[in-house]
Amino acid sequence: DAGVIQSPRHEVTEMGQEVTLRCKPISGHDYLFWYRQTMMRGLELLIYFNNNVPIDDSGMPEDRFSAKMPNASFSTLKIQPSEPRDSAVYFCASSFGGSDQPQHFGDGTRLSIL
Amino acid sequence: AQSVTQPDIHITVSEGASLELRCNYSYGATPYLFWYVQSPGQGLQLLLKYFSGDTLVQGIKGFEAEFKRSQSSFNLRKPSVHWSDAAEYFCAVGLLGTNAGKSTFGDGTTLTVKP
């Protein structure tokens, strides 16, 4: 089975540029999560979707961050404009069913904003 | 509010020694509990989960965890650690109600294995 697929794996860009991170969840999964991981803050939940609908975006740090899920097999996390403090590893995860089900994580996108 | 505490930020054990990683949770009901492992450069991978029934659960890679309701704990154990077990370990609680579908993660424990 294909796992959660994230692209790109690495992204280096200059501050002020728009960054788009992509995620393909596991087929059939109805929950999708975006996380950010840094040394300072650990693993933070940014937003999650159920059946393509955003349920909780309280973790999105600023209006510069936006996420969409146009269909069950694709989601994007966009940062515009990007800033150096956005540098982190961004993970996408998916799960099937509710809280009794584990989340399946992609390998992450390592983002560096210069 | 629901919370998960992993009291140990960093643990070092010798290869072949036993391991116990601690996890305490605060939750108003019987929780769904998970342990995940993260190797460098990778995402989190599920080790094991507890929902109900037998309080001692077996997972992958020789890990097990024991749910103790009286202590609000879900500690992870392994009888003999291998060098490849060096990684970061996260305990998580699956939430119910309005937050259904979401999990709260602990801050993680980094395991170093000495040869």
PDB file of C-alpha atoms in Angstrom:
ATOM      1  CA  ASP A   1       0.000   0.000   0.000  1.00  0.00           C
ATOM      2  CA  ALA A   2       1.194   3.495  -0.782  1.00  0.00           C
ATOM      3  CA  GLY A   3       1.518   5.600   2.312  1.00  0.00           C
ATOM      4  CA  VAL A   4       0.948   9.307   2.688  1.00  0.00           C
ATOM      5  CA  ILE A   5       2.906  11.091  -0.002  1.00  0.00           C
ATOM      6  CA  GLN A   6       4.269  14.572   0.497  1.00  0.00           C
ATOM      7  CA  SER A   7       6.040  16.808  -1.960  1.00  0.00           C
ATOM      8  CA  PRO A   8       8.497  18.312  -2.186  1.00  0.00           C
ATOM      9  CA  ARG A   9      10.752  16.589   0.358  1.00  0.00           C
ATOM     10  CA  HIS A  10      12.923  19.642   0.655  1.00  0.00           C
ATOM     11  CA  GLU A  11      12.251  23.273  -0.201  1.00  0.00           C
ATOM     12  CA  VAL A  12      14.627  26.184   0.093  1.00  0.00           C
ATOM     13  CA  THR A  13      13.364  29.607  -0.840  1.00  0.00           C
ATOM     14  CA  GLU A  14      13.846  33.246  -0.003  1.00  0.00           C
ATOM     15  CA  MET A  15      11.652  35.131   2.379  1.00  0.00           C
ATOM     16  CA  GLY A  16       8.662  36.756   0.795  1.00  0.00           C
ATOM     17  CA  GLN A  17       8.155  33.960  -1.691  1.00  0.00           C
ATOM     18  CA  GLU A  18       5.045  31.820  -1.818  1.00  0.00           C
ATOM     19  CA  VAL A  19       5.491  28.224  -0.711  1.00  0.00           C
ATOM     20  CA  THR A  20       3.098  25.396  -1.509  1.00  0.00           C
ATOM     21  CA  LEU A  21       3.344  22.029   0.187  1.00  0.00           C
ATOM     22  CA  ARG A  22       1.403  19.079  -1.165  1.00  0.00           C
ATOM     23  CA  CYS A  23      -0.042  15.948   0.333  1.00  0.00           C
ATOM     24  CA  LYS A  24      -1.723  12.858  -1.012  1.00  0.00           C
ATOM     25  CA  PRO A  25      -3.409  10.911   1.788  1.00  0.00           C
ATOM     26  CA  ILE A  26      -3.917   7.177   1.874  1.00  0.00           C
ATOM     27  CA  SER A  27      -6.826   6.199  -0.323  1.00  0.00           C
ATOM     28  CA  GLY A  28     -10.046   5.797   1.660  1.00  0.00           C
ATOM     29  CA  HIS A  29      -8.898   7.831   4.626  1.00  0.00           C
ATOM     30  CA  ASP A  30     -11.362  10.513   5.689  1.00  0.00           C
ATOM     31  CA  TYR A  31      -9.198  12.593   8.022  1.00  0.00           C
ATOM     32  CA  LEU A  32      -6.214  14.669   6.972  1.00  0.00           C
ATOM     33  CA  PHE A  33      -3.880  16.570   9.294  1.00  0.00           C
ATOM     34  CA  TRP A  34      -1.144  19.134   8.760  1.00  0.00           C
ATOM     35  CA  TYR A  35       1.568  19.412  11.432  1.00  0.00           C
ATOM     36  CA  ARG A  36       4.664  21.524  11.868  1.00  0.00           C
ATOM     37  CA  GLN A  37       7.695  20.263  13.790  1.00  0.00           C
ATOM     38  CA  THR A  38      10.521  22.401  15.139  1.00  0.00           C
ATOM     39  CA  MET A  39      13.100  21.925  17.855  1.00  0.00           C
ATOM     40  CA  MET A  40      11.670  24.813  19.839  1.00  0.00           C
ATOM     41  CA  ARG A  41       7.963  23.997  19.644  1.00  0.00           C
ATOM     42  CA  GLY A  42       7.897  20.288  18.937  1.00  0.00           C
ATOM     43  CA  LEU A  43       5.010  18.847  16.953  1.00  0.00           C
ATOM     44  CA  GLU A  44       2.150  21.296  16.405  1.00  0.00           C
ATOM     45  CA  LEU A  45      -1.193  20.561  14.750  1.00  0.00           C
ATOM     46  CA  LEU A  46      -1.943  23.316  12.266  1.00  0.00           C
ATOM     47  CA  ILE A  47      -5.263  22.219  10.771  1.00  0.00           C
ATOM     48  CA  TYR A  48      -7.267  19.100  10.108  1.00  0.00           C
ATOM     49  CA  PHE A  49      -9.971  18.075   7.676  1.00  0.00           C
ATOM     50  CA  ASN A  50     -12.742  15.515   7.790  1.00  0.00           C
ATOM     51  CA  ASN A  51     -14.251  14.487   4.455  1.00  0.00           C
ATOM     52  CA  ASN A  52     -12.440  17.410   2.814  1.00  0.00           C
ATOM     53  CA  VAL A  53     -13.992  19.963   5.196  1.00  0.00           C
ATOM     54  CA  PRO A  54     -11.727  21.939   7.559  1.00  0.00           C
ATOM     55  CA  ILE A  55     -12.713  21.100  11.131  1.00  0.00           C
ATOM     56  CA  ASP A  56     -10.201  22.957  13.252  1.00  0.00           C
ATOM     57  CA  ASP A  57      -7.718  25.524  12.000  1.00  0.00           C
ATOM     58  CA  SER A  58      -6.925  27.029  15.377  1.00  0.00           C
ATOM     59  CA  GLY A  59      -3.318  25.949  15.058  1.00  0.00           C
ATOM     60  CA  MET A  60      -2.672  27.937  11.900  1.00  0.00           C
ATOM     61  CA  PRO A  61      -0.200  30.545  13.098  1.00  0.00           C
ATOM     62  CA  GLU A  62      -1.161  33.495  10.941  1.00  0.00           C
ATOM     63  CA  ASP A  63      -3.198  34.585   7.962  1.00  0.00           C
ATOM     64  CA  ARG A  64      -0.115  33.934   5.871  1.00  0.00           C
ATOM     65  CA  PHE A  65      -0.938  30.226   6.205  1.00  0.00           C
ATOM     66  CA  SER A  66      -3.793  28.621   4.328  1.00  0.00           C
ATOM     67  CA  ALA A  67      -4.781  25.028   3.608  1.00  0.00           C
ATOM     68  CA  LYS A  68      -7.167  23.481   1.149  1.00  0.00           C
ATOM     69  CA  MET A  69      -8.472  20.043   0.372  1.00  0.00           C
ATOM     70  CA  PRO A  70     -10.219  20.201  -2.988  1.00  0.00           C
ATOM     71  CA  ASN A  71     -10.841  16.457  -3.079  1.00  0.00           C
ATOM     72  CA  ALA A  72     -10.276  13.333  -1.039  1.00  0.00           C
ATOM     73  CA  SER A  73      -6.905  12.611  -2.585  1.00  0.00           C
ATOM     74  CA  PHE A  74      -5.128  15.949  -2.391  1.00  0.00           C
ATOM     75  CA  SER A  75      -4.382  18.752   0.021  1.00  0.00           C
ATOM     76  CA  THR A  76      -2.137  21.801  -0.006  1.00  0.00           C
ATOM     77  CA  LEU A  77      -0.631  23.999   2.663  1.00  0.00           C
ATOM     78  CA  LYS A  78       0.372  27.415   1.406  1.00  0.00           C
ATOM     79  CA  ILE A  79       2.496  30.091   3.036  1.00  0.00           C
ATOM     80  CA  GLN A  80       2.371  33.532   1.468  1.00  0.00           C
ATOM     81  CA  PRO A  81       4.527  35.475   2.079  1.00  0.00           C
ATOM     82  CA  SER A  82       7.055  33.164   3.716  1.00  0.00           C
ATOM     83  CA  GLU A  83       9.317  34.256   6.567  1.00  0.00           C
ATOM     84  CA  PRO A  84      12.490  32.709   8.062  1.00  0.00           C
ATOM     85  CA  ARG A  85      10.567  31.701  11.215  1.00  0.00           C
ATOM     86  CA  ASP A  86       8.427  29.417   9.061  1.00  0.00           C
ATOM     87  CA  SER A  87      11.428  27.144   8.591  1.00  0.00           C
ATOM     88  CA  ALA A  88      10.436  23.734   9.935  1.00  0.00           C
ATOM     89  CA  VAL A  89       9.499  20.238   8.900  1.00  0.00           C
ATOM     90  CA  TYR A  90       5.862  20.040   7.815  1.00  0.00           C
ATOM     91  CA  PHE A  91       4.068  16.725   8.079  1.00  0.00           C
ATOM     92  CA  CYS A  92       0.856  15.552   6.570  1.00  0.00           C
ATOM     93  CA  ALA A  93      -0.993  12.625   8.144  1.00  0.00           C
ATOM     94  CA  SER A  94      -4.211  10.793   7.375  1.00  0.00           C
ATOM     95  CA  SER A  95      -6.484   8.399   9.210  1.00  0.00           C
ATOM     96  CA  PHE A  96      -9.661   6.436   8.643  1.00  0.00           C
ATOM     97  CA  GLY A  97     -12.483   6.817  11.114  1.00  0.00           C
ATOM     98  CA  GLY A  98     -12.328   8.653  14.399  1.00  0.00           C
ATOM     99  CA  SER A  99     -10.056   9.059  17.354  1.00  0.00           C
ATOM    100  CA  ASP A 100      -9.691   5.332  17.877  1.00  0.00           C
ATOM    101  CA  GLN A 101      -7.671   5.066  14.697  1.00  0.00           C
ATOM    102  CA  PRO A 102      -3.964   5.827  14.362  1.00  0.00           C
ATOM    103  CA  GLN A 103      -2.654   8.511  12.070  1.00  0.00           C
ATOM    104  CA  HIS A 104      -0.385   7.628   9.176  1.00  0.00           C
ATOM    105  CA  PHE A 105       2.336  10.174   8.571  1.00  0.00           C
ATOM    106  CA  GLY A 106       4.192  11.149   5.441  1.00  0.00           C
ATOM    107  CA  ASP A 107       7.943  11.667   5.524  1.00  0.00           C
ATOM    108  CA  GLY A 108       7.546  15.425   5.713  1.00  0.00           C
ATOM    109  CA  THR A 109       8.715  18.484   3.811  1.00  0.00           C
ATOM    110  CA  ARG A 110      11.798  20.182   5.199  1.00  0.00           C
ATOM    111  CA  LEU A 111      11.283  23.887   4.543  1.00  0.00           C
ATOM    112  CA  SER A 112      14.047  26.447   4.800  1.00  0.00           C
ATOM    113  CA  ILE A 113      13.269  30.125   4.325  1.00  0.00           C
ATOM    114  CA  LEU A 114      16.386  32.235   3.805  1.00  0.00           C
TER     115      LEU A 114
ATOM    116  CA  ALA B   1      -8.360  19.931  29.020  1.00  0.00           C
ATOM    117  CA  GLN B   2      -6.849  16.781  27.686  1.00  0.00           C
ATOM    118  CA  SER B   3      -3.083  16.560  27.947  1.00  0.00           C
ATOM    119  CA  VAL B   4      -0.250  14.120  27.563  1.00  0.00           C
ATOM    120  CA  THR B   5       2.974  14.340  29.558  1.00  0.00           C
ATOM    121  CA  GLN B   6       6.200  12.564  28.755  1.00  0.00           C
ATOM    122  CA  PRO B   7       8.362  13.404  31.758  1.00  0.00           C
ATOM    123  CA  ASP B   8      11.665  12.339  30.207  1.00  0.00           C
ATOM    124  CA  ILE B   9      12.991  14.524  27.418  1.00  0.00           C
ATOM    125  CA  HIS B  10      16.022  12.353  26.797  1.00  0.00           C
ATOM    126  CA  ILE B  11      16.934   8.816  27.888  1.00  0.00           C
ATOM    127  CA  THR B  12      20.172   6.927  27.281  1.00  0.00           C
ATOM    128  CA  VAL B  13      20.380   3.160  27.641  1.00  0.00           C
ATOM    129  CA  SER B  14      22.999   0.588  26.733  1.00  0.00           C
ATOM    130  CA  GLU B  15      22.333  -1.836  23.941  1.00  0.00           C
ATOM    131  CA  GLY B  16      20.748  -4.969  25.355  1.00  0.00           C
ATOM    132  CA  ALA B  17      19.404  -3.204  28.432  1.00  0.00           C
ATOM    133  CA  SER B  18      15.714  -2.869  29.178  1.00  0.00           C
ATOM    134  CA  LEU B  19      13.781   0.284  28.412  1.00  0.00           C
ATOM    135  CA  GLU B  20      10.775   2.034  29.883  1.00  0.00           C
ATOM    136  CA  LEU B  21       9.448   5.321  28.538  1.00  0.00           C
ATOM    137  CA  ARG B  22       6.863   7.075  30.632  1.00  0.00           C
ATOM    138  CA  CYS B  23       3.589   8.619  29.526  1.00  0.00           C
ATOM    139  CA  ASN B  24       0.903  10.194  31.685  1.00  0.00           C
ATOM    140  CA  TYR B  25      -2.375  11.538  30.400  1.00  0.00           C
ATOM    141  CA  SER B  26      -5.146  13.732  31.662  1.00  0.00           C
ATOM    142  CA  TYR B  27      -8.532  12.895  30.187  1.00  0.00           C
ATOM    143  CA  GLY B  28     -12.078  12.701  31.426  1.00  0.00           C
ATOM    144  CA  ALA B  29     -12.912   9.316  29.966  1.00  0.00           C
ATOM    145  CA  THR B  30     -11.207   6.100  28.997  1.00  0.00           C
ATOM    146  CA  PRO B  31      -8.807   7.313  26.361  1.00  0.00           C
ATOM    147  CA  TYR B  32      -7.585   5.927  23.110  1.00  0.00           C
ATOM    148  CA  LEU B  33      -3.820   5.718  23.588  1.00  0.00           C
ATOM    149  CA  PHE B  34      -1.021   5.422  21.071  1.00  0.00           C
ATOM    150  CA  TRP B  35       2.750   5.242  20.942  1.00  0.00           C
ATOM    151  CA  TYR B  36       4.563   6.397  17.831  1.00  0.00           C
ATOM    152  CA  VAL B  37       8.249   6.312  16.876  1.00  0.00           C
ATOM    153  CA  GLN B  38      10.047   8.824  14.690  1.00  0.00           C
ATOM    154  CA  SER B  39      13.402   7.959  13.137  1.00  0.00           C
ATOM    155  CA  PRO B  40      15.571  10.797  11.796  1.00  0.00           C
ATOM    156  CA  GLY B  41      14.265  12.235   8.550  1.00  0.00           C
ATOM    157  CA  GLN B  42      11.021  10.307   8.712  1.00  0.00           C
ATOM    158  CA  GLY B  43       7.465  10.770   9.838  1.00  0.00           C
ATOM    159  CA  LEU B  44       5.903   9.196  12.895  1.00  0.00           C
ATOM    160  CA  GLN B  45       5.136   5.498  12.734  1.00  0.00           C
ATOM    161  CA  LEU B  46       2.635   3.692  14.931  1.00  0.00           C
ATOM    162  CA  LEU B  47       4.164   1.270  17.446  1.00  0.00           C
ATOM    163  CA  LEU B  48       1.017   0.191  19.273  1.00  0.00           C
ATOM    164  CA  LYS B  49      -2.412   1.318  20.458  1.00  0.00           C
ATOM    165  CA  TYR B  50      -4.805   0.711  23.327  1.00  0.00           C
ATOM    166  CA  PHE B  51      -8.584   1.070  23.223  1.00  0.00           C
ATOM    167  CA  SER B  52      -9.993  -1.381  25.712  1.00  0.00           C
ATOM    168  CA  GLY B  53      -9.609  -4.906  27.020  1.00  0.00           C
ATOM    169  CA  ASP B  54      -6.254  -6.351  28.006  1.00  0.00           C
ATOM    170  CA  THR B  55      -4.213  -3.580  29.579  1.00  0.00           C
ATOM    171  CA  LEU B  56      -0.936  -4.978  28.267  1.00  0.00           C
ATOM    172  CA  VAL B  57      -0.659  -4.422  24.544  1.00  0.00           C
ATOM    173  CA  GLN B  58       1.950  -5.707  22.155  1.00  0.00           C
ATOM    174  CA  GLY B  59       3.315  -3.691  19.297  1.00  0.00           C
ATOM    175  CA  ILE B  60       5.808  -3.870  16.504  1.00  0.00           C
ATOM    176  CA  LYS B  61       9.577  -4.164  16.922  1.00  0.00           C
ATOM    177  CA  GLY B  62       9.235  -5.994  20.246  1.00  0.00           C
ATOM    178  CA  PHE B  63       7.635  -3.096  22.119  1.00  0.00           C
ATOM    179  CA  GLU B  64       4.800  -3.382  24.613  1.00  0.00           C
ATOM    180  CA  ALA B  65       2.872  -0.903  26.733  1.00  0.00           C
ATOM    181  CA  GLU B  66       0.741  -1.204  29.834  1.00  0.00           C
ATOM    182  CA  PHE B  67      -2.347   0.901  30.533  1.00  0.00           C
ATOM    183  CA  LYS B  68      -2.815   1.708  34.219  1.00  0.00           C
ATOM    184  CA  ARG B  69      -6.028   3.585  34.816  1.00  0.00           C
ATOM    185  CA  SER B  70      -5.272   4.241  38.502  1.00  0.00           C
ATOM    186  CA  GLN B  71      -2.031   5.986  37.560  1.00  0.00           C
ATOM    187  CA  SER B  72      -3.266   7.559  34.320  1.00  0.00           C
ATOM    188  CA  SER B  73      -0.228   6.071  32.669  1.00  0.00           C
ATOM    189  CA  PHE B  74       0.619   4.231  29.492  1.00  0.00           C
ATOM    190  CA  ASN B  75       4.329   3.388  29.708  1.00  0.00           C
ATOM    191  CA  LEU B  76       6.225   1.867  26.820  1.00  0.00           C
ATOM    192  CA  ARG B  77       8.653  -0.994  27.462  1.00  0.00           C
ATOM    193  CA  LYS B  78      11.137  -3.159  25.660  1.00  0.00           C
ATOM    194  CA  PRO B  79      13.108  -5.932  27.369  1.00  0.00           C
ATOM    195  CA  SER B  80      16.270  -5.580  25.282  1.00  0.00           C
ATOM    196  CA  VAL B  81      17.090  -2.469  23.288  1.00  0.00           C
ATOM    197  CA  HIS B  82      18.805  -2.606  19.913  1.00  0.00           C
ATOM    198  CA  TRP B  83      20.926   0.181  18.434  1.00  0.00           C
ATOM    199  CA  SER B  84      18.279   0.653  15.746  1.00  0.00           C
ATOM    200  CA  ASP B  85      15.767   1.681  18.432  1.00  0.00           C
ATOM    201  CA  ALA B  86      17.486   5.059  18.769  1.00  0.00           C
ATOM    202  CA  ALA B  87      14.752   7.511  17.788  1.00  0.00           C
ATOM    203  CA  GLU B  88      12.175   9.875  19.216  1.00  0.00           C
ATOM    204  CA  TYR B  89       9.077   8.386  20.810  1.00  0.00           C
ATOM    205  CA  PHE B  90       5.711  10.076  21.125  1.00  0.00           C
ATOM    206  CA  CYS B  91       2.741   9.157  23.266  1.00  0.00           C
ATOM    207  CA  ALA B  92      -0.671  10.353  22.052  1.00  0.00           C
ATOM    208  CA  VAL B  93      -4.295  10.425  23.184  1.00  0.00           C
ATOM    209  CA  GLY B  94      -7.151  10.238  20.707  1.00  0.00           C
ATOM    210  CA  LEU B  95      -9.807  12.815  21.513  1.00  0.00           C
ATOM    211  CA  LEU B  96     -13.585  12.476  21.547  1.00  0.00           C
ATOM    212  CA  GLY B  97     -16.481  14.887  21.380  1.00  0.00           C
ATOM    213  CA  THR B  98     -16.049  18.063  19.405  1.00  0.00           C
ATOM    214  CA  ASN B  99     -12.407  17.189  18.800  1.00  0.00           C
ATOM    215  CA  ALA B 100     -13.155  13.723  17.508  1.00  0.00           C
ATOM    216  CA  GLY B 101     -10.608  12.541  15.012  1.00  0.00           C
ATOM    217  CA  LYS B 102      -7.796  14.570  16.522  1.00  0.00           C
ATOM    218  CA  SER B 103      -4.993  13.404  18.813  1.00  0.00           C
ATOM    219  CA  THR B 104      -3.004  15.230  21.454  1.00  0.00           C
ATOM    220  CA  PHE B 105       0.684  14.346  21.358  1.00  0.00           C
ATOM    221  CA  GLY B 106       3.254  14.478  24.120  1.00  0.00           C
ATOM    222  CA  ASP B 107       6.466  16.419  23.625  1.00  0.00           C
ATOM    223  CA  GLY B 108       8.407  13.264  22.860  1.00  0.00           C
ATOM    224  CA  THR B 109      11.289  11.371  24.439  1.00  0.00           C
ATOM    225  CA  THR B 110      14.564  11.018  22.569  1.00  0.00           C
ATOM    226  CA  LEU B 111      16.216   7.649  23.046  1.00  0.00           C
ATOM    227  CA  THR B 112      19.968   7.273  22.662  1.00  0.00           C
ATOM    228  CA  VAL B 113      21.434   3.756  22.629  1.00  0.00           C
ATOM    229  CA  LYS B 114      25.022   3.262  23.784  1.00  0.00           C
ATOM    230  CA  PRO B 115      27.039   0.443  22.248  1.00  0.00           C
TER     231      PRO B 115
END
